[in-house]
Structure formats: C-alpha cells, structure tokens
Coordinates of N, CA and C in Angstrom, one line a residue:
T1104 N -21.3 99.8 -57.2 CA -22.2 98.7 -57.6 C -22.2 97.6 -56.6
A1105 N -23.3 97.0 -56.3 CA -23.4 95.8 -55.5 C -24.4 94.9 -56.0
G1106 N -24.2 93.6 -56.0 CA -25.2 92.7 -56.5 C -24.9 91.3 -56.0
V1107 N -25.8 90.4 -56.4 CA -25.6 89.0 -56.1 C -25.8 88.2 -57.4
K1108 N -25.1 87.0 -57.4 CA -25.4 86.0 -58.4 C -26.1 84.9 -57.8
I1109 N -27.3 84.6 -58.2 CA -28.1 83.5 -57.6 C -28.1 82.3 -58.5
P1110 N -27.8 81.1 -58.0 CA -27.7 80.0 -58.8 C -29.1 79.6 -59.3
L1111 N -29.2 79.3 -60.6 CA -30.5 78.9 -61.2 C -30.6 77.4 -61.3
G1112 N -29.6 76.7 -60.7 CA -29.6 75.3 -60.7 C -28.5 74.8 -59.7
S1113 N -28.2 73.5 -59.7 CA -27.3 73.0 -58.7 C -26.0 72.5 -59.3
A1114 N -25.8 72.7 -60.7 CA -24.6 72.2 -61.4 C -24.4 70.7 -61.3
N1115 N -25.5 69.9 -61.3 CA -25.3 68.5 -61.1 C -26.0 67.7 -62.3
A1116 N -26.0 68.3 -63.5 CA -26.6 67.6 -64.6 C -25.8 66.4 -65.0
S1117 N -26.4 65.4 -65.5 CA -25.8 64.2 -65.9 C -26.3 63.7 -67.3
A1118 N -25.6 62.7 -67.9 CA -26.0 62.1 -69.1 C -25.8 60.6 -69.0
N1119 N -26.9 59.9 -69.3 CA -26.9 58.5 -69.1 C -26.4 58.0 -67.8
G1120 N -26.8 58.8 -66.7 CA -26.5 58.4 -65.4 C -25.1 58.8 -64.9
M1121 N -24.3 59.4 -65.8 CA -23.0 59.8 -65.5 C -22.9 61.3 -65.3
P1122 N -22.3 61.8 -64.2 CA -22.2 63.2 -63.9 C -21.3 63.9 -65.0
L1123 N -21.8 65.1 -65.4 CA -21.1 65.9 -66.4 C -20.2 66.9 -65.8
P1124 N -19.0 67.2 -66.4 CA -18.1 68.2 -65.9 C -18.8 69.6 -66.0
M1125 N -18.2 70.6 -65.3 CA -18.7 71.9 -65.2 C -18.9 72.6 -66.6
Q1126 N -18.1 72.2 -67.6 CA -18.3 72.8 -69.0 C -19.7 72.5 -69.6
Y1127 N -20.4 71.5 -69.0 CA -21.7 71.1 -69.5 C -22.8 71.5 -68.6
Q1128 N -22.5 72.3 -67.6 CA -23.5 72.7 -66.6 C -24.1 74.1 -67.0
S1129 N -25.3 74.4 -66.7 CA -25.9 75.7 -67.1 C -25.7 76.7 -66.0
T1130 N -25.1 76.4 -64.9 CA -24.9 77.3 -63.8 C -23.6 76.9 -63.1
L1131 N -23.0 77.9 -62.3 CA -21.9 77.6 -61.5 C -22.3 76.9 -60.2
G1132 N -23.6 77.1 -59.9 CA -24.2 76.4 -58.7 C -23.9 77.1 -57.4
T1133 N -23.4 78.3 -57.4 CA -23.0 79.0 -56.1 C -23.8 80.3 -56.0
F1134 N -24.0 80.8 -54.8 CA -24.5 82.1 -54.5 C -23.3 83.0 -54.3
D1135 N -23.2 84.1 -55.1 CA -22.0 84.9 -55.0 C -22.4 86.4 -54.7
I1136 N -21.5 87.1 -54.1 CA -21.7 88.6 -53.9 C -20.7 89.3 -54.9
I1137 N -21.2 90.4 -55.4 CA -20.4 91.1 -56.4 C -20.4 92.6 -56.0
L1138 N -19.2 93.2 -55.9 CA -19.0 94.6 -55.5 C -18.1 95.2 -56.6
G1139 N -18.4 96.5 -56.9 CA -17.5 97.2 -57.8 C -17.7 98.7 -57.9
G1140 N -16.9 99.3 -58.7 CA -17.1 100.7 -58.9 C -16.4 101.1 -60.2
S1141 N -16.8 102.3 -60.7 CA -16.3 102.8 -62.0 C -16.0 104.3 -61.9
I1142 N -15.1 104.7 -62.7 CA -14.8 106.1 -63.0 C -14.7 106.3 -64.5
S1143 N -15.4 107.3 -65.0 CA -15.5 107.5 -66.4 C -15.6 109.0 -66.8
N1144 N -15.2 109.3 -68.0 CA -15.5 110.6 -68.6 C -15.9 110.3 -70.0
A1145 N -15.9 111.3 -70.9 CA -16.5 111.1 -72.3 C -15.6 110.2 -73.1
S1146 N -14.4 109.9 -72.8 CA -13.5 109.1 -73.6 C -13.1 107.8 -72.9
W1147 N -13.1 107.7 -71.6 CA -12.5 106.5 -70.9 C -13.4 106.1 -69.8
Q1148 N -13.4 104.8 -69.5 CA -14.0 104.2 -68.3 C -13.0 103.2 -67.7
F1149 N -12.9 103.3 -66.4 CA -12.0 102.4 -65.6 C -12.9 101.8 -64.5
S1150 N -13.0 100.5 -64.4 CA -13.8 99.8 -63.5 C -13.0 98.7 -62.7
A1151 N -13.4 98.5 -61.5 CA -12.9 97.4 -60.7 C -14.0 96.7 -60.0
G1152 N -13.9 95.4 -59.9 CA -14.9 94.6 -59.2 C -14.3 93.4 -58.5
Y1153 N -15.2 92.9 -57.6 CA -14.8 91.7 -56.8 C -16.0 90.8 -56.8
Q1154 N -15.8 89.5 -57.0 CA -16.8 88.5 -57.0 C -16.4 87.4 -56.0
Q1155 N -17.2 87.1 -55.0 CA -16.9 86.1 -54.0 C -18.0 85.1 -53.8
P1156 N -17.7 83.8 -54.1 CA -18.8 82.8 -53.8 C -19.0 82.7 -52.3
L1157 N -20.2 82.6 -51.9 CA -20.5 82.6 -50.4 C -21.1 81.2 -50.0
S1158 N -21.6 80.4 -50.9 CA -22.3 79.2 -50.5 C -21.4 78.0 -50.4
G1159 N -20.1 78.1 -50.5 CA -19.3 76.9 -50.4 C -19.3 76.1 -51.7
A1160 N -19.2 74.8 -51.5 CA -19.2 73.9 -52.7 C -20.5 73.8 -53.4
N1161 N -20.4 73.6 -54.7 CA -21.6 73.4 -55.5 C -21.9 71.9 -55.5
K1162 N -22.9 71.5 -56.2 CA -23.4 70.1 -56.1 C -22.9 69.2 -57.3
N1163 N -21.9 69.7 -58.0 CA -21.3 68.9 -59.1 C -20.7 67.6 -58.6
C1164 N -20.8 66.6 -59.4 CA -20.4 65.2 -59.0 C -19.4 64.6 -60.0
F1165 N -18.8 65.4 -60.8 CA -17.9 64.9 -61.9 C -16.5 64.4 -61.3
L1166 N -16.3 63.1 -61.5 CA -14.9 62.6 -61.3 C -14.7 61.7 -62.5
Q1167 N -13.4 61.8 -63.0 CA -13.1 61.0 -64.2 C -13.4 59.5 -64.0
E1168 N -13.2 59.0 -62.9 CA -13.3 57.5 -62.7 C -14.8 57.1 -62.8
F1169 N -15.7 58.0 -62.7 CA -17.1 57.6 -62.9 C -17.4 57.3 -64.4
W1170 N -16.5 57.7 -65.3 CA -16.7 57.5 -66.7 C -16.1 56.2 -67.2
N1171 N -15.7 55.3 -66.3 CA -15.2 54.0 -66.6 C -14.1 53.9 -67.6
G1172 N -13.1 54.8 -67.5 CA -12.0 54.8 -68.4 C -12.2 55.4 -69.7
K1173 N -13.3 56.0 -70.0 CA -13.5 56.7 -71.3 C -12.6 57.9 -71.4
P1174 N -11.7 57.9 -72.5 CA -10.7 58.9 -72.6 C -11.2 60.4 -72.6
E1175 N -12.5 60.6 -73.2 CA -13.0 61.9 -73.2 C -13.2 62.6 -71.9
A1176 N -13.3 61.7 -70.8 CA -13.5 62.3 -69.5 C -12.2 62.9 -68.9
N1177 N -11.1 62.4 -69.5 CA -9.8 62.9 -69.0 C -9.4 64.3 -69.4
V1178 N -10.2 64.8 -70.3 CA -10.0 66.2 -70.8 C -10.4 67.2 -69.8
Y1179 N -11.3 66.9 -68.9 CA -11.9 67.8 -68.0 C -11.4 67.6 -66.6
P1180 N -11.2 68.8 -65.9 CA -10.7 68.7 -64.5 C -11.8 68.1 -63.6
E1181 N -11.5 67.4 -62.6 CA -12.4 66.8 -61.6 C -13.0 68.0 -60.8
T1182 N -14.3 67.9 -60.6 CA -15.0 69.0 -59.9 C -16.1 68.6 -59.0
F1183 N -15.9 67.4 -58.3 CA -16.9 66.9 -57.4 C -16.9 67.9 -56.2
Q1184 N -18.1 68.5 -55.9 CA -18.3 69.5 -54.9 C -17.2 70.6 -55.0
L1185 N -17.2 71.2 -56.2 CA -16.2 72.3 -56.5 C -16.4 73.5 -55.6
K1186 N -15.3 73.9 -55.1 CA -15.3 75.2 -54.3 C -14.5 76.2 -55.1
R1187 N -15.1 77.2 -55.6 CA -14.4 78.3 -56.3 C -13.9 79.4 -55.4
K1188 N -12.8 79.9 -55.8 CA -12.2 81.1 -55.1 C -12.8 82.4 -55.7
G1189 N -12.5 83.5 -55.1 CA -13.0 84.8 -55.6 C -12.2 85.3 -56.8
D1190 N -12.8 86.3 -57.4 CA -12.1 87.0 -58.6 C -12.1 88.5 -58.4
V1191 N -11.0 89.1 -58.8 CA -10.9 90.5 -58.9 C -10.9 90.9 -60.4
L1192 N -11.7 91.9 -60.8 CA -11.8 92.3 -62.2 C -11.4 93.7 -62.4
L1193 N -10.6 94.0 -63.4 CA -10.2 95.3 -63.8 C -10.5 95.5 -65.2
L1194 N -11.2 96.6 -65.5 CA -11.6 96.9 -66.9 C -11.2 98.3 -67.3
G1195 N -10.6 98.5 -68.5 CA -10.3 99.8 -69.0 C -10.9 99.8 -70.4
V1196 N -11.7 100.9 -70.7 CA -12.4 101.0 -72.0 C -12.2 102.4 -72.6
R1197 N -12.0 102.4 -73.9 CA -11.9 103.7 -74.6 C -13.1 103.8 -75.5
Y1198 N -13.8 104.9 -75.4 CA -15.0 105.2 -76.2 C -14.6 105.9 -77.5
F1199 N -15.3 105.4 -78.6 CA -15.1 106.1 -79.9 C -16.5 106.3 -80.4
N1200 N -16.9 107.6 -80.6 CA -18.2 108.0 -81.0 C -18.1 108.6 -82.4
S1201 N -18.5 107.8 -83.4 CA -18.5 108.3 -84.8 C -19.6 109.3 -85.0
E1202 N -20.7 109.1 -84.4 CA -21.9 110.0 -84.4 C -22.7 109.7 -83.2
K1203 N -23.6 110.6 -82.9 CA -24.4 110.5 -81.6 C -25.2 109.3 -81.5
S1204 N -25.8 108.8 -82.6 CA -26.7 107.6 -82.6 C -25.9 106.3 -82.6
F1205 N -24.6 106.3 -82.9 CA -23.8 105.1 -83.0 C -22.6 105.3 -82.0
Q1206 N -22.4 104.3 -81.2 CA -21.3 104.4 -80.2 C -20.5 103.1 -80.3
F1207 N -19.2 103.1 -80.2 CA -18.3 102.0 -80.2 C -17.3 102.2 -79.1
N1208 N -16.9 101.1 -78.4 CA -15.8 101.1 -77.4 C -15.0 99.8 -77.5
A1209 N -13.8 99.9 -77.1 CA -12.9 98.8 -77.0 C -12.0 98.9 -75.8
G1210 N -11.6 97.7 -75.2 CA -10.8 97.8 -74.0 C -10.3 96.4 -73.6
L1211 N -9.7 96.4 -72.4 CA -9.1 95.2 -71.9 C -9.8 94.9 -70.5
L1212 N -10.1 93.6 -70.3 CA -10.7 93.1 -69.1 C -9.8 92.1 -68.5
G1213 N -9.3 92.4 -67.4 CA -8.4 91.4 -66.6 C -9.2 90.8 -65.5
I1214 N -9.2 89.5 -65.4 CA -9.9 88.8 -64.3 C -8.8 88.0 -63.6
F1215 N -8.5 88.3 -62.3 CA -7.5 87.6 -61.6 C -8.3 86.6 -60.6
H1216 N -8.1 85.3 -60.8 CA -8.7 84.3 -59.9 C -7.8 84.2 -58.7
L1217 N -8.3 84.5 -57.5 CA -7.5 84.7 -56.3 C -6.9 83.5 -55.6
G1218 N -7.1 82.3 -56.1 CA -6.5 81.1 -55.5 C -6.9 79.9 -56.3
E1219 N -6.4 78.8 -55.9 CA -6.7 77.5 -56.6 C -8.0 77.0 -56.1
D1220 N -8.9 76.7 -57.0 CA -10.2 76.0 -56.7 C -9.9 74.6 -56.1
T1221 N -10.9 74.1 -55.4 CA -10.7 72.8 -54.8 C -11.9 71.9 -55.1
Y1222 N -11.7 70.6 -55.0 CA -12.8 69.6 -55.1 C -12.6 68.6 -54.1
T1223 N -13.5 67.7 -53.9 CA -13.3 66.6 -53.0 C -13.5 65.3 -53.8
N1224 N -12.9 64.2 -53.2 CA -13.1 62.9 -53.8 C -13.5 62.0 -52.7
P1225 N -14.8 61.5 -52.7 CA -15.3 60.7 -51.6 C -14.6 59.4 -51.4
F1226 N -13.8 59.0 -52.4 CA -13.1 57.7 -52.3 C -11.7 58.0 -51.6
E1227 N -11.4 59.2 -51.4 CA -10.1 59.6 -50.8 C -10.3 60.4 -49.5
G1228 N -11.4 60.2 -48.8 CA -11.5 60.8 -47.5 C -12.2 62.2 -47.4
D1229 N -12.8 62.7 -48.5 CA -13.5 63.9 -48.5 C -12.7 65.2 -48.2
Q1230 N -11.3 65.1 -48.3 CA -10.6 66.3 -48.0 C -10.5 67.2 -49.3
D1231 N -10.3 68.5 -49.1 CA -10.2 69.4 -50.3 C -8.9 69.1 -51.0
I1232 N -9.1 69.0 -52.3 CA -7.9 68.7 -53.2 C -7.8 69.9 -54.1
S1233 N -6.6 70.6 -54.1 CA -6.4 71.8 -55.0 C -6.3 71.4 -56.4
I1234 N -6.8 72.3 -57.3 CA -6.8 72.1 -58.7 C -5.6 72.9 -59.2
A1235 N -4.5 72.3 -59.5 CA -3.3 73.0 -59.9 C -3.5 73.8 -61.2
G1236 N -3.1 75.1 -61.2 CA -3.2 75.9 -62.4 C -4.5 76.6 -62.5
S1237 N -5.4 76.5 -61.5 CA -6.7 77.2 -61.5 C -6.7 78.6 -61.0
S1238 N -5.6 79.1 -60.5 CA -5.5 80.5 -60.0 C -4.8 81.3 -61.1
G1239 N -4.9 82.6 -61.0 CA -4.1 83.5 -62.0 C -5.0 84.3 -62.8
L1240 N -4.3 84.8 -63.9 CA -4.9 85.9 -64.7 C -5.5 85.3 -66.0
T1241 N -6.7 85.9 -66.3 CA -7.3 85.8 -67.7 C -7.4 87.2 -68.2
L1242 N -6.9 87.5 -69.4 CA -7.0 88.9 -69.9 C -7.7 88.8 -71.3
N1243 N -8.8 89.6 -71.4 CA -9.6 89.6 -72.6 C -9.6 91.0 -73.2
V1244 N -9.6 91.0 -74.6 CA -9.9 92.2 -75.3 C -11.4 92.2 -75.5
T1245 N -12.0 93.4 -75.3 CA -13.4 93.5 -75.4 C -13.8 94.7 -76.4
G1246 N -15.0 94.6 -76.9 CA -15.5 95.6 -77.8 C -17.0 95.6 -77.8
S1247 N -17.6 96.8 -77.9 CA -19.0 96.9 -77.9 C -19.4 98.0 -79.0
A1248 N -20.6 97.7 -79.6 CA -21.1 98.7 -80.5 C -22.6 98.9 -80.2
F1249 N -23.1 100.1 -80.1 CA -24.4 100.4 -79.7 C -25.1 101.4 -80.7
W1250 N -26.3 101.2 -81.0 CA -27.1 102.1 -81.8 C -28.2 102.6 -81.0
Q1251 N -28.3 104.0 -80.9 CA -29.3 104.7 -80.1 C -30.6 104.7 -81.0
I1252 N -31.6 103.9 -80.5 CA -32.9 103.9 -81.3 C -33.7 105.2 -81.1
N1253 N -33.8 105.5 -79.8 CA -34.5 106.8 -79.5 C -33.9 107.3 -78.2
K1254 N -34.6 108.3 -77.6 CA -34.0 108.9 -76.4 C -33.8 107.9 -75.2
N1255 N -34.7 106.9 -75.1 CA -34.7 105.9 -74.0 C -34.2 104.5 -74.3
S1256 N -33.8 104.2 -75.5 CA -33.5 102.8 -75.8 C -32.3 102.7 -76.8
M1257 N -31.5 101.6 -76.6 CA -30.4 101.3 -77.4 C -30.4 99.8 -77.7
V1258 N -29.8 99.4 -78.8 CA -29.5 98.0 -79.1 C -28.0 97.9 -79.4
G1259 N -27.4 96.7 -79.1 CA -26.0 96.6 -79.4 C -25.5 95.2 -79.3
L1260 N -24.2 95.1 -79.5 CA -23.4 93.8 -79.4 C -22.2 94.1 -78.6
T1261 N -21.9 93.1 -77.8 CA -20.6 93.1 -77.0 C -19.9 91.9 -77.3
A1262 N -18.6 92.0 -77.5 CA -17.7 90.8 -77.8 C -16.5 90.8 -77.0
G1263 N -16.0 89.6 -76.7 CA -14.7 89.4 -76.0 C -14.0 88.2 -76.5
I1264 N -12.6 88.4 -76.5 CA -11.7 87.3 -76.9 C -10.6 87.3 -75.9
P1265 N -10.3 86.1 -75.4 CA -9.2 86.0 -74.4 C -7.8 86.1 -75.1
L1266 N -6.9 86.8 -74.4 CA -5.5 86.9 -74.9 C -4.6 86.0 -74.0
I1267 N -4.9 86.0 -72.7 CA -4.2 85.2 -71.8 C -5.2 84.4 -71.0
V1268 N -5.0 83.2 -70.7 CA -5.9 82.4 -69.9 C -5.2 81.6 -68.9
R1269 N -5.9 81.3 -67.8 CA -5.3 80.4 -66.7 C -5.1 79.0 -67.3
D1270 N -4.2 78.3 -66.8 CA -3.9 76.9 -67.2 C -5.1 76.0 -67.2
V1271 N -5.9 76.1 -66.1 CA -7.0 75.3 -65.8 C -8.2 76.2 -65.4
R1272 N -9.4 76.0 -66.0 CA -10.6 76.7 -65.6 C -11.6 75.7 -65.3
P1273 N -11.6 75.1 -64.1 CA -12.5 74.1 -63.7 C -14.0 74.5 -63.6
D1274 N -14.3 75.8 -63.6 CA -15.6 76.3 -63.5 C -16.4 76.2 -64.8
G1275 N -15.7 75.8 -65.9 CA -16.4 75.6 -67.1 C -16.6 76.9 -67.9
L1276 N -15.9 78.0 -67.6 CA -16.1 79.3 -68.2 C -15.1 79.5 -69.4
T1277 N -14.7 78.4 -70.0 CA -13.7 78.5 -71.1 C -14.4 78.8 -72.4
R1278 N -14.1 79.9 -73.0 CA -14.6 80.2 -74.3 C -13.5 80.8 -75.2
S1279 N -13.5 80.5 -76.5 CA -12.5 81.1 -77.4 C -13.0 82.5 -77.8
W1280 N -14.3 82.8 -77.7 CA -14.8 84.1 -78.0 C -16.3 84.1 -77.4
V1281 N -16.7 85.3 -77.2 CA -18.1 85.5 -76.7 C -18.7 86.7 -77.5
L1282 N -20.0 86.5 -77.8 CA -20.7 87.6 -78.5 C -22.1 87.7 -77.9
A1283 N -22.5 88.8 -77.3 CA -23.7 88.9 -76.6 C -24.5 90.1 -77.1
P1284 N -25.8 89.9 -77.5 CA -26.6 91.0 -77.9 C -27.1 91.7 -76.6
E1285 N -27.4 93.0 -76.8 CA -27.9 93.8 -75.6 C -29.0 94.7 -76.1
I1286 N -30.0 94.9 -75.2 CA -31.0 95.9 -75.3 C -31.1 96.7 -74.0
S1287 N -31.0 98.0 -74.1 CA -31.1 98.9 -73.0 C -32.2 99.9 -73.0
W1288 N -32.9 100.0 -71.9 CA -33.9 101.0 -71.8 C -33.6 101.9 -70.6
T1289 N -33.7 103.2 -70.7 CA -33.5 104.0 -69.6 C -34.8 104.7 -69.2
F1290 N -35.0 105.1 -68.0 CA -36.2 105.8 -67.6 C -35.9 106.7 -66.5

C-alpha cells in the first residue's frame, strides 16, 4: 500500500484572535507519505505501515503566552510551527465470523512515534525546541463489525480504545475512544 495524506487546511484556526492549540484544529497541516503492507489468511491479519511528514512545519501559531496568562492555555503543549516526526504502525487482527453475512474482528494497533516533535518560539530565536515526552508508543485495542448487505457492499463500525499512550501528543490526536462508521463497495 502507498498513499499520501494531503492537508485540507493549514492548522492555524484561532478564536477571538488567539491561536488555538492542535487539539482544536481540523487538520495536522502537513503533507505526509504513507507506505505499508499486510499478510492475512482466513483467521489473522498482520500489517505494518510507515507515515512520514514531508512538508516540514505546519502553520499552527499556538504559544501559551499568547493567551495572556489564562490557565486553560497551560493544559496544551506549545505548537508554534509544529514539526512532527514519523510513525511506524503495527497491527495484528483476529477475525471471528459467526456467519457469512456478519463479520467481527478484534486486535491490537501499536503506533510508535519515532522521535520528539519540535516547535519554534519566535521570541526565543526561532530555533527548534523539542517537546519532551512526545516520542514513544501508543497501543490501542481495536474492533470492527461488518454486515454484508449484498455481494458488493458492506456497512460496519470500527472502534478503538488506547491502552498505552505517549506522555505528550502535541499533534492533537488524543482521544479516549474512537468510533467510526464504514461503508464499503467492491467492484
């Protein structure tokens, strides 16, 4: 598998003229390349992937000092011109088929962030500043259920819950759980 992630914005949304942290952005703001592969049989699937940002820093402008001492700003890591590191993904899934028209699977998804992300502070000379605790492992338990509508289409739900998280996730991808509907057509 090969693909790209194209930014649908610049990650520089603000509220009342103050820049918002990455947790409130609708995009990571970077152009990324994604490579991967899978091996599977009727009962198991094992996948590996790599995601690397190619476009450098995003356009986010969040610094805590821009919020004039408001304590809620101190909850978020500073991400002015955030530069994200790459990720390696490993997935193991076990398939359970109770009947042909209904399929269920469960597994583990490990995402290893390959280094500490950095940001700049224009008031401190524009050098890259490492975000301590932003590298390391996130481990999620995943599950999916699909219903085969007909020969060429399926509907389903996919869910994930983190078991292990990095100390700091400046990219704003922090979730206590995720639930996503899916529709698939084959041709």
